[in-house]
Short mmCIF file of C-alpha atoms (C1' of nucleotides) in Angstrom, two decimals:
data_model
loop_
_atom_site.label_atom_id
_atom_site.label_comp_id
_atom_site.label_asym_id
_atom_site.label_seq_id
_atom_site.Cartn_x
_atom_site.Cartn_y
_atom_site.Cartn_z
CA UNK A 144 91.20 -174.53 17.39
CA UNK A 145 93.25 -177.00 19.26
CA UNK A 146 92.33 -177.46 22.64
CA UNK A 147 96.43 -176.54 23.68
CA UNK A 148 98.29 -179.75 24.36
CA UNK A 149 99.89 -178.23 27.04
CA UNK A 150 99.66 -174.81 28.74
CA UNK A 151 103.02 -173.40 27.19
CA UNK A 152 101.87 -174.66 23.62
CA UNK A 153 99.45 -172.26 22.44
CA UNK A 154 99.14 -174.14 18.96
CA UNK A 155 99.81 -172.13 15.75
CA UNK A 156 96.41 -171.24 15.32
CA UNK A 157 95.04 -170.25 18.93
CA UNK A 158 98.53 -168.63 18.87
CA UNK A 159 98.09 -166.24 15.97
CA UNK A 160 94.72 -165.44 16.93
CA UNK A 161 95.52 -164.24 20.44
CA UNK A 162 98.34 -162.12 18.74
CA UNK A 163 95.49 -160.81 16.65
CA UNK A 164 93.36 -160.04 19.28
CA UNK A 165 95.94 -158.35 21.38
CA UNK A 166 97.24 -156.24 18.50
CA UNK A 167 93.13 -155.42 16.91
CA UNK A 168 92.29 -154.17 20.97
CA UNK A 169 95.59 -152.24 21.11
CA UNK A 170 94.99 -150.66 18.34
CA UNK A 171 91.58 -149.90 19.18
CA UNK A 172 92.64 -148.72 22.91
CA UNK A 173 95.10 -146.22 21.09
CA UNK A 174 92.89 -144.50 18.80
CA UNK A 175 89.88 -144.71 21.41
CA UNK A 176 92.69 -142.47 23.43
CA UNK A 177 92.50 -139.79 20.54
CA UNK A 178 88.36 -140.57 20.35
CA UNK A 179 89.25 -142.59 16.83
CA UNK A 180 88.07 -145.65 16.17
CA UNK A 181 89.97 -148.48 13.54
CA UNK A 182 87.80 -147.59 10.66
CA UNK A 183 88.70 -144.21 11.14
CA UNK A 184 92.32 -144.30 12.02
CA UNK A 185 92.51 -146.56 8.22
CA UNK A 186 90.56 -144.18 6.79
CA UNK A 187 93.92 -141.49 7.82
CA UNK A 188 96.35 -144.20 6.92
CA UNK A 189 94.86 -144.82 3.62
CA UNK A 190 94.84 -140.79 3.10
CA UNK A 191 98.38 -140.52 4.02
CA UNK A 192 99.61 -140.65 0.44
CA UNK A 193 96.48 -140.75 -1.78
CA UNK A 194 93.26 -138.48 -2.82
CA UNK A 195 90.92 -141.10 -3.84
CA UNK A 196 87.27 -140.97 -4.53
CA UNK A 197 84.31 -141.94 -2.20
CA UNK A 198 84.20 -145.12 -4.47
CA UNK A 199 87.52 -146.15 -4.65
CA UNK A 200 87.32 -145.27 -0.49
CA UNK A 201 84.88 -148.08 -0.26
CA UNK A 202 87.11 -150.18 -2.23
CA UNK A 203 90.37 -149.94 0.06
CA UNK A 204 88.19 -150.18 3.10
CA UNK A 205 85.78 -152.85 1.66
CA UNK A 206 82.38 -150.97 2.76
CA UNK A 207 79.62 -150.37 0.86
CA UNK A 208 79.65 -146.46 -0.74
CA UNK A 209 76.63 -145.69 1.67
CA UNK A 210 78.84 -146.52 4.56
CA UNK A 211 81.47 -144.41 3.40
CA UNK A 212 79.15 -141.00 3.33
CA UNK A 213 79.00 -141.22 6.63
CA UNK A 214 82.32 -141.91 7.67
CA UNK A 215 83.72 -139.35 5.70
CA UNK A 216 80.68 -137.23 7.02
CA UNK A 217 81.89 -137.87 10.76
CA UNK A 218 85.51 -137.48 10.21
CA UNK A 219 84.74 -134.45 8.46
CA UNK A 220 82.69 -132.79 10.95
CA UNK A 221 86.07 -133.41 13.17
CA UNK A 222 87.80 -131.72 10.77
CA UNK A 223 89.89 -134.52 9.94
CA UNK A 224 89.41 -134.59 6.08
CA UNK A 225 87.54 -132.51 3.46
CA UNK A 226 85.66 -133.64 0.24
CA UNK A 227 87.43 -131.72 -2.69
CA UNK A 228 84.63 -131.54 -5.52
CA UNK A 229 86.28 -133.06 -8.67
CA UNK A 230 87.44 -130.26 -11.39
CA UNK A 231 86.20 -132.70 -14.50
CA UNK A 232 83.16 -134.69 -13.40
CA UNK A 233 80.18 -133.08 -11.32
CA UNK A 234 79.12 -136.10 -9.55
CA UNK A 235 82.64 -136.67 -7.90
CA UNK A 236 84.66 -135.70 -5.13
CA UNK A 237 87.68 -136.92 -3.62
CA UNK A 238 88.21 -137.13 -0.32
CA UNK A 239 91.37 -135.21 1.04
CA UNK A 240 93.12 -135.37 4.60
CA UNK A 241 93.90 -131.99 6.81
CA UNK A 242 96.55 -131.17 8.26
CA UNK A 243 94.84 -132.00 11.51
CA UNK A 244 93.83 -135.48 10.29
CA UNK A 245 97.91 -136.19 9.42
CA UNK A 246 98.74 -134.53 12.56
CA UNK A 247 96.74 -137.05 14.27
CA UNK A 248 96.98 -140.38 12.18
CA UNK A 249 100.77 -139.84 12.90
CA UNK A 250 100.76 -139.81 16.85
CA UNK A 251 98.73 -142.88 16.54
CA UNK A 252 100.66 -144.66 14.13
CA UNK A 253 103.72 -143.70 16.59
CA UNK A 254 102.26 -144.84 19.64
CA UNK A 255 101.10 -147.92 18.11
CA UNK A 256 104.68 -148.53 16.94
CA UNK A 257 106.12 -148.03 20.21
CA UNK A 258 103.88 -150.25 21.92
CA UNK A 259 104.38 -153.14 19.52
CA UNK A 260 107.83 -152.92 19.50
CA UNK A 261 107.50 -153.17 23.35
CA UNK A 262 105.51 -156.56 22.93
CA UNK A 263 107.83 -158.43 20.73
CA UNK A 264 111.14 -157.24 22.88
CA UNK A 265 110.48 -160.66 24.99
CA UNK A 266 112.51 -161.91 21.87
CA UNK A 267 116.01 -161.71 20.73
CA UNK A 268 117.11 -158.96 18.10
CA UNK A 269 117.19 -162.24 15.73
CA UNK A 270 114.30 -164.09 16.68
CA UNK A 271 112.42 -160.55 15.81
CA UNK A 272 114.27 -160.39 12.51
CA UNK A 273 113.29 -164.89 12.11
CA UNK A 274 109.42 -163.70 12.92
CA UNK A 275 109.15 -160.80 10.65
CA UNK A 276 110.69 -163.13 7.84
CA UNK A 277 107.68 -165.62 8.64
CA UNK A 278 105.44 -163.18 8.85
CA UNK A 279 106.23 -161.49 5.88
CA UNK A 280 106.54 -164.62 4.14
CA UNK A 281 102.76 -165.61 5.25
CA UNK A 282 100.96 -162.35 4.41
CA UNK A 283 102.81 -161.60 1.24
CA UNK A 284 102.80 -165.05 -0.64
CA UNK A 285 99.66 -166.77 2.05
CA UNK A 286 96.15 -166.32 0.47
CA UNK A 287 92.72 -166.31 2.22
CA UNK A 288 88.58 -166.75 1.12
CA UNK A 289 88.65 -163.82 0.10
CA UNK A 290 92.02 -161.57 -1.95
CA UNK A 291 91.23 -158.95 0.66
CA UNK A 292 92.30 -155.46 -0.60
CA UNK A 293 95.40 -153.75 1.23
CA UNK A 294 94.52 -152.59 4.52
CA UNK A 295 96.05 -149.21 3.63
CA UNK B 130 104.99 -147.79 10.74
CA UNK B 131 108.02 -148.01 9.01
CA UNK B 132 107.62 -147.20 5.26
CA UNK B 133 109.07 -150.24 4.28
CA UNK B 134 112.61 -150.62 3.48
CA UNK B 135 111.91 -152.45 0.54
CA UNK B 136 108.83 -153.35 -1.49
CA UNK B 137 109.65 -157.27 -0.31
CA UNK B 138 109.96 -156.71 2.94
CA UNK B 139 107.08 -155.02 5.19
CA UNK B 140 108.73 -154.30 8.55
CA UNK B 141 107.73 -156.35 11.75
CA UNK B 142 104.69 -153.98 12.65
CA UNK B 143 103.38 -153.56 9.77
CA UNK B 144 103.76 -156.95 8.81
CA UNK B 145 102.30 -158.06 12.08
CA UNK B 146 99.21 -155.63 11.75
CA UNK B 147 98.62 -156.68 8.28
CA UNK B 148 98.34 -160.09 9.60
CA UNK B 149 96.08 -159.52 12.14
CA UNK B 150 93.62 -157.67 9.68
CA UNK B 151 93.75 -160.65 7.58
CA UNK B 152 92.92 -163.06 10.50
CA UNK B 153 90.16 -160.40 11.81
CA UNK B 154 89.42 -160.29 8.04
CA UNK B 155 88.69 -163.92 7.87
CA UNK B 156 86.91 -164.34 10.96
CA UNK B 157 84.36 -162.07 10.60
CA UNK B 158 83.63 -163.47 7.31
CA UNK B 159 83.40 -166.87 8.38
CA UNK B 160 80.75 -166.03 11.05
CA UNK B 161 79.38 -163.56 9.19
CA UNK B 162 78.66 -166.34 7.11
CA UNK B 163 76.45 -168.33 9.48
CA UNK B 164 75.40 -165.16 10.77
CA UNK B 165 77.45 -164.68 13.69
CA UNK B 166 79.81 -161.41 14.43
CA UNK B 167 83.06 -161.98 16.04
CA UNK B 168 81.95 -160.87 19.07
CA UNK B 169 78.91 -163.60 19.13
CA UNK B 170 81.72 -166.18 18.05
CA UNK B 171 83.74 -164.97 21.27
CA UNK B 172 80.69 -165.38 23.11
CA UNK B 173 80.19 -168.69 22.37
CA UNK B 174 83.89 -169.70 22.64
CA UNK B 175 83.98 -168.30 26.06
CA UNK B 176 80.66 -170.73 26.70
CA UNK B 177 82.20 -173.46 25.39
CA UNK B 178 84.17 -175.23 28.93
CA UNK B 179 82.49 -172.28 31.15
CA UNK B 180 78.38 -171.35 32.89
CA UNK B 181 79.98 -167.70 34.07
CA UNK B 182 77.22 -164.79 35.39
CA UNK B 183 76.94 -161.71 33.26
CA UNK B 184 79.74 -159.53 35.29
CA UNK B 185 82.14 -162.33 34.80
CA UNK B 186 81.19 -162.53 31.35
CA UNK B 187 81.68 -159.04 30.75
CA UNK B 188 85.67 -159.16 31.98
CA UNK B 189 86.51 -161.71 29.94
CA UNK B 190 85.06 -159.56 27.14
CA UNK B 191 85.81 -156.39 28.22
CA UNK B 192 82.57 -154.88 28.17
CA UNK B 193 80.30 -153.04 30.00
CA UNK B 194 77.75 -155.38 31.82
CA UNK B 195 74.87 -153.16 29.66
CA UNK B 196 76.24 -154.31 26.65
CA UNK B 197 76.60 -157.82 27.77
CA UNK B 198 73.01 -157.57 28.43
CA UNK B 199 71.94 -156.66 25.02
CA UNK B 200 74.42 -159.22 23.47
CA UNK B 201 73.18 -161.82 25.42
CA UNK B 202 69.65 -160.93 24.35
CA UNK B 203 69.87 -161.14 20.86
CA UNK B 204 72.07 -164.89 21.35
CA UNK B 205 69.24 -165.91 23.94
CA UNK B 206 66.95 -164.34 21.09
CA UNK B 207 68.49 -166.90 18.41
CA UNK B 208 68.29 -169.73 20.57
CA UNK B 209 72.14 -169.61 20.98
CA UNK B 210 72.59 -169.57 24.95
CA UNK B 211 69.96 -169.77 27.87
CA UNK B 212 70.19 -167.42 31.43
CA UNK B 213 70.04 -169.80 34.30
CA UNK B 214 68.98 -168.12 37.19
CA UNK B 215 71.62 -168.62 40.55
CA UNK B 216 69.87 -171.09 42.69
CA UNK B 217 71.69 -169.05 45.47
CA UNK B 218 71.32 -165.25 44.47
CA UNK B 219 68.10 -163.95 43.08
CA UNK B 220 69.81 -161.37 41.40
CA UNK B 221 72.35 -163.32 39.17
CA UNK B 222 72.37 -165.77 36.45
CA UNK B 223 74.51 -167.81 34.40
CA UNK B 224 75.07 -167.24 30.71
CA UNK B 225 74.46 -171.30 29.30
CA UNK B 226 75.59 -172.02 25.52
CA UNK B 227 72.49 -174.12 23.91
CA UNK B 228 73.14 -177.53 22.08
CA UNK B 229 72.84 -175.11 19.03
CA UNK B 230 74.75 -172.46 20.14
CA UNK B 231 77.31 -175.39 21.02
CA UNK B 232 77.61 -176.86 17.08
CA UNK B 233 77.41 -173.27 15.55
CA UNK B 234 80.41 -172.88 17.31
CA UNK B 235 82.08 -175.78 16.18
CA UNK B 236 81.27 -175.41 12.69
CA UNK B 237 82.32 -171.92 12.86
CA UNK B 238 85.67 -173.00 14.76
CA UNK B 239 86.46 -175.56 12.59
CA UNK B 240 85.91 -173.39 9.25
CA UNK B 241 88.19 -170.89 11.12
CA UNK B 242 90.99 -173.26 11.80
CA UNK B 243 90.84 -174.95 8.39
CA UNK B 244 91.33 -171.92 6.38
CA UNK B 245 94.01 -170.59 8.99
CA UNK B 246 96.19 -173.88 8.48
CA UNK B 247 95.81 -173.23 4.79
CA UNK B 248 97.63 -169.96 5.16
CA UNK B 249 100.08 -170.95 6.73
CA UNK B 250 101.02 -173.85 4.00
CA UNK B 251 102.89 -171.58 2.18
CA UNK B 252 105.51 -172.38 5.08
CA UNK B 253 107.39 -175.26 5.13
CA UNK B 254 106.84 -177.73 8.24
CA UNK B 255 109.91 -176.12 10.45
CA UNK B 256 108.93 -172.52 9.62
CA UNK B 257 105.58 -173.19 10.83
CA UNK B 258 106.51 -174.52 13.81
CA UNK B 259 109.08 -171.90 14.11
CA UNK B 260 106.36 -168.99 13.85
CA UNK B 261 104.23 -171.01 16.36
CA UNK B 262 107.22 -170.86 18.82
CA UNK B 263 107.66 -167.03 18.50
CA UNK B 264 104.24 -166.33 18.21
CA UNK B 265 103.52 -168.23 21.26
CA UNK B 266 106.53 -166.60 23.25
CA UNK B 267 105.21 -163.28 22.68
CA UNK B 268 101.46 -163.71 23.46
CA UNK B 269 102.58 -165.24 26.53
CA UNK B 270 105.20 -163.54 28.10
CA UNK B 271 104.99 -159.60 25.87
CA UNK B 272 102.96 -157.34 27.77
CA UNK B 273 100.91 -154.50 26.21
CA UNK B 274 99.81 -151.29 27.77
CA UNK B 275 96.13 -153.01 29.45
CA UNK B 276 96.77 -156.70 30.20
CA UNK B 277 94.22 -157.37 28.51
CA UNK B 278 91.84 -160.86 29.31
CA UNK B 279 92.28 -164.24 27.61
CA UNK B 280 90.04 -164.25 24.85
CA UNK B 281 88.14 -167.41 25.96
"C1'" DT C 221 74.90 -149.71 51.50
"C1'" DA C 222 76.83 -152.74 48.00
"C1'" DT C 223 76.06 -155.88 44.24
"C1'" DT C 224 73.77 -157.99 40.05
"C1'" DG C 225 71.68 -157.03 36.35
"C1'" DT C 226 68.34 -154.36 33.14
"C1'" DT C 227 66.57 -150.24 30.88
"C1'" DA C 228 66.85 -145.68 28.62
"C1'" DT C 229 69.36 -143.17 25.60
"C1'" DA C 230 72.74 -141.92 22.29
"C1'" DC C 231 76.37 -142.63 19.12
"C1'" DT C 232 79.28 -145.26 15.60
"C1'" DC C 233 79.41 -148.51 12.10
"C1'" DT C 234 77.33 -151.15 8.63
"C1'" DA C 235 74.07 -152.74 4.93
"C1'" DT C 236 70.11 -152.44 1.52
"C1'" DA C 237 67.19 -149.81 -1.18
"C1'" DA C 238 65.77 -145.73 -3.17
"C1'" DC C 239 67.04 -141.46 -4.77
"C1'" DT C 240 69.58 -137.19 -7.21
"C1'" DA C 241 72.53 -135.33 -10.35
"C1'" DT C 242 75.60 -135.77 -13.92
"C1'" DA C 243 77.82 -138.40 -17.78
"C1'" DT D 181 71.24 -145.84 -19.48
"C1'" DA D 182 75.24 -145.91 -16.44
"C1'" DT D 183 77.92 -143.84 -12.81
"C1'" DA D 184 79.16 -141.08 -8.40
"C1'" DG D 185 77.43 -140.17 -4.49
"C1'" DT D 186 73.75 -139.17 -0.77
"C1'" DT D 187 69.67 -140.17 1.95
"C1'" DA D 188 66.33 -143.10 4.39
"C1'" DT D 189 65.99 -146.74 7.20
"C1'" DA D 190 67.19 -150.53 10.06
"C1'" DG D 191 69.97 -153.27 13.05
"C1'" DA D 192 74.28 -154.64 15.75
"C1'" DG D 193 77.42 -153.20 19.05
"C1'" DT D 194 79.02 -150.11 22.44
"C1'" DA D 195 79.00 -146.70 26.46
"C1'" DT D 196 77.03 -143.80 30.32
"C1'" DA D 197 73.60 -143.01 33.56
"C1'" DA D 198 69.71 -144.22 36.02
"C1'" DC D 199 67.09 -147.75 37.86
"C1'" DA D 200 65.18 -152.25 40.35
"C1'" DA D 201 65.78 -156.05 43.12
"C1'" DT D 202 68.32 -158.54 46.24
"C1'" DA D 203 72.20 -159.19 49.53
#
DNA sequence: TATTGTTATACTCTATAACTATA
DNA sequence: TATAGTTATAGAGTATAACAATA
């Protein structure tokens, strides 16, 4: 990454990575507060308005189906979601959120809000409405190594 | 996170989180693919312009000094860095990146930077510099709940 | 006593490989 | 045979608590 040609100039690169960072270990601070971690907090988000099976699970979250038994086994045991046993095929299940898994995937998701809005109030009303655009422009219509699936 | 007004357009926070996945994303696979986690690649990076002792090395990372030592056992392990024992303490050492640990680095770095410039294209010249600027004015002046370490 | 660092232990997250049960 | 999912096993990464050695 470029070495910074001055102190003010973060480059575009080092720049977006340090956002990245900030925003990943927020994130992770927040859910740590309510003993989640990211993996599991997604796991919520992606539950929020789907029942999907343990396969399609490892799809959204890109894991291996292994990995998924036992974070669904963990969040679970929390009581955070159930397995619902499929009504047509034996071998299935999907996996279902609780009430106390919304409950708690939405005061994250709220404080996580708040803080970020917090961050980016160092700009103007329309430089936050210029840096969505960018943004939005970047992650919709940008492409990476990999098409990663939607985060949630 | 805010539903999302429109299909087109994702919101600031969700479109800033969805970047940061992507970057996270694309990190870890790039050092995953030389066999490095992001946390090794921090590691190094940190190494890079610096000969710190394990405490230091474990606020700039934000870890526990047990975990640094672990960390710094498997990169010692792989021929990545070296501890040089203080000349002036006999308790403390110096975390020292190796020659190798030095180009892995680089290689790593440079994969990293390529592929973040290429993501970017999709704006024109202006717009990326235009992101940079508000990018850069909220990493360095937004403050979030911890103020959290430089990154290297 | 305080500081630097390691060790013991435990847990989460992840993958690969082998397995079970059903289709 | 193929598919949905679990289990066994192993390793990285992390924390807390206890420890050793030195200051």
């Amino acid at each position: 990454m470029p070495k910074g040609r001055q102190d003010q100039d973060l480059g575009l690169v080092d720049g977006l990575f340090e956002l990245s960072f900030r925003l990943y270990g927020m994130l992770a601070r927040i859910a740590a507060e309510h003993d989640l971690s990211i993996i599991q907090v997604r796991l919520l988000g992606i539950l929020r308005d789907r029942e999907p099976g343990m396969l399609e699970l490892a799809r959204y979250l890109e894991l291996e189906k292994s990995s998924l038994s036992g974070l669904v086994d963990r969040a679970s045991g929390r009581g955070l979601v159930e397995r619902i046993p499929s009504a047509d095929d034996a071998r299935a299940a999907t996996v279902r959120v609780t009430a106390r898994g919304r409950k708690l995937s939405r005061v994250v998701e709220e404080a996580v809000n708040e803080e970020v809005l917090t961050l980016v109030r160092v700009l103007s009303k329309s430089d936050q409405e210029r840096l969505a655009t960018l943004v939005a422009e970047v992650v919709l219509r940008g492409t990476t190594g990999s098409a990663r699936a939607p985060v949630r």
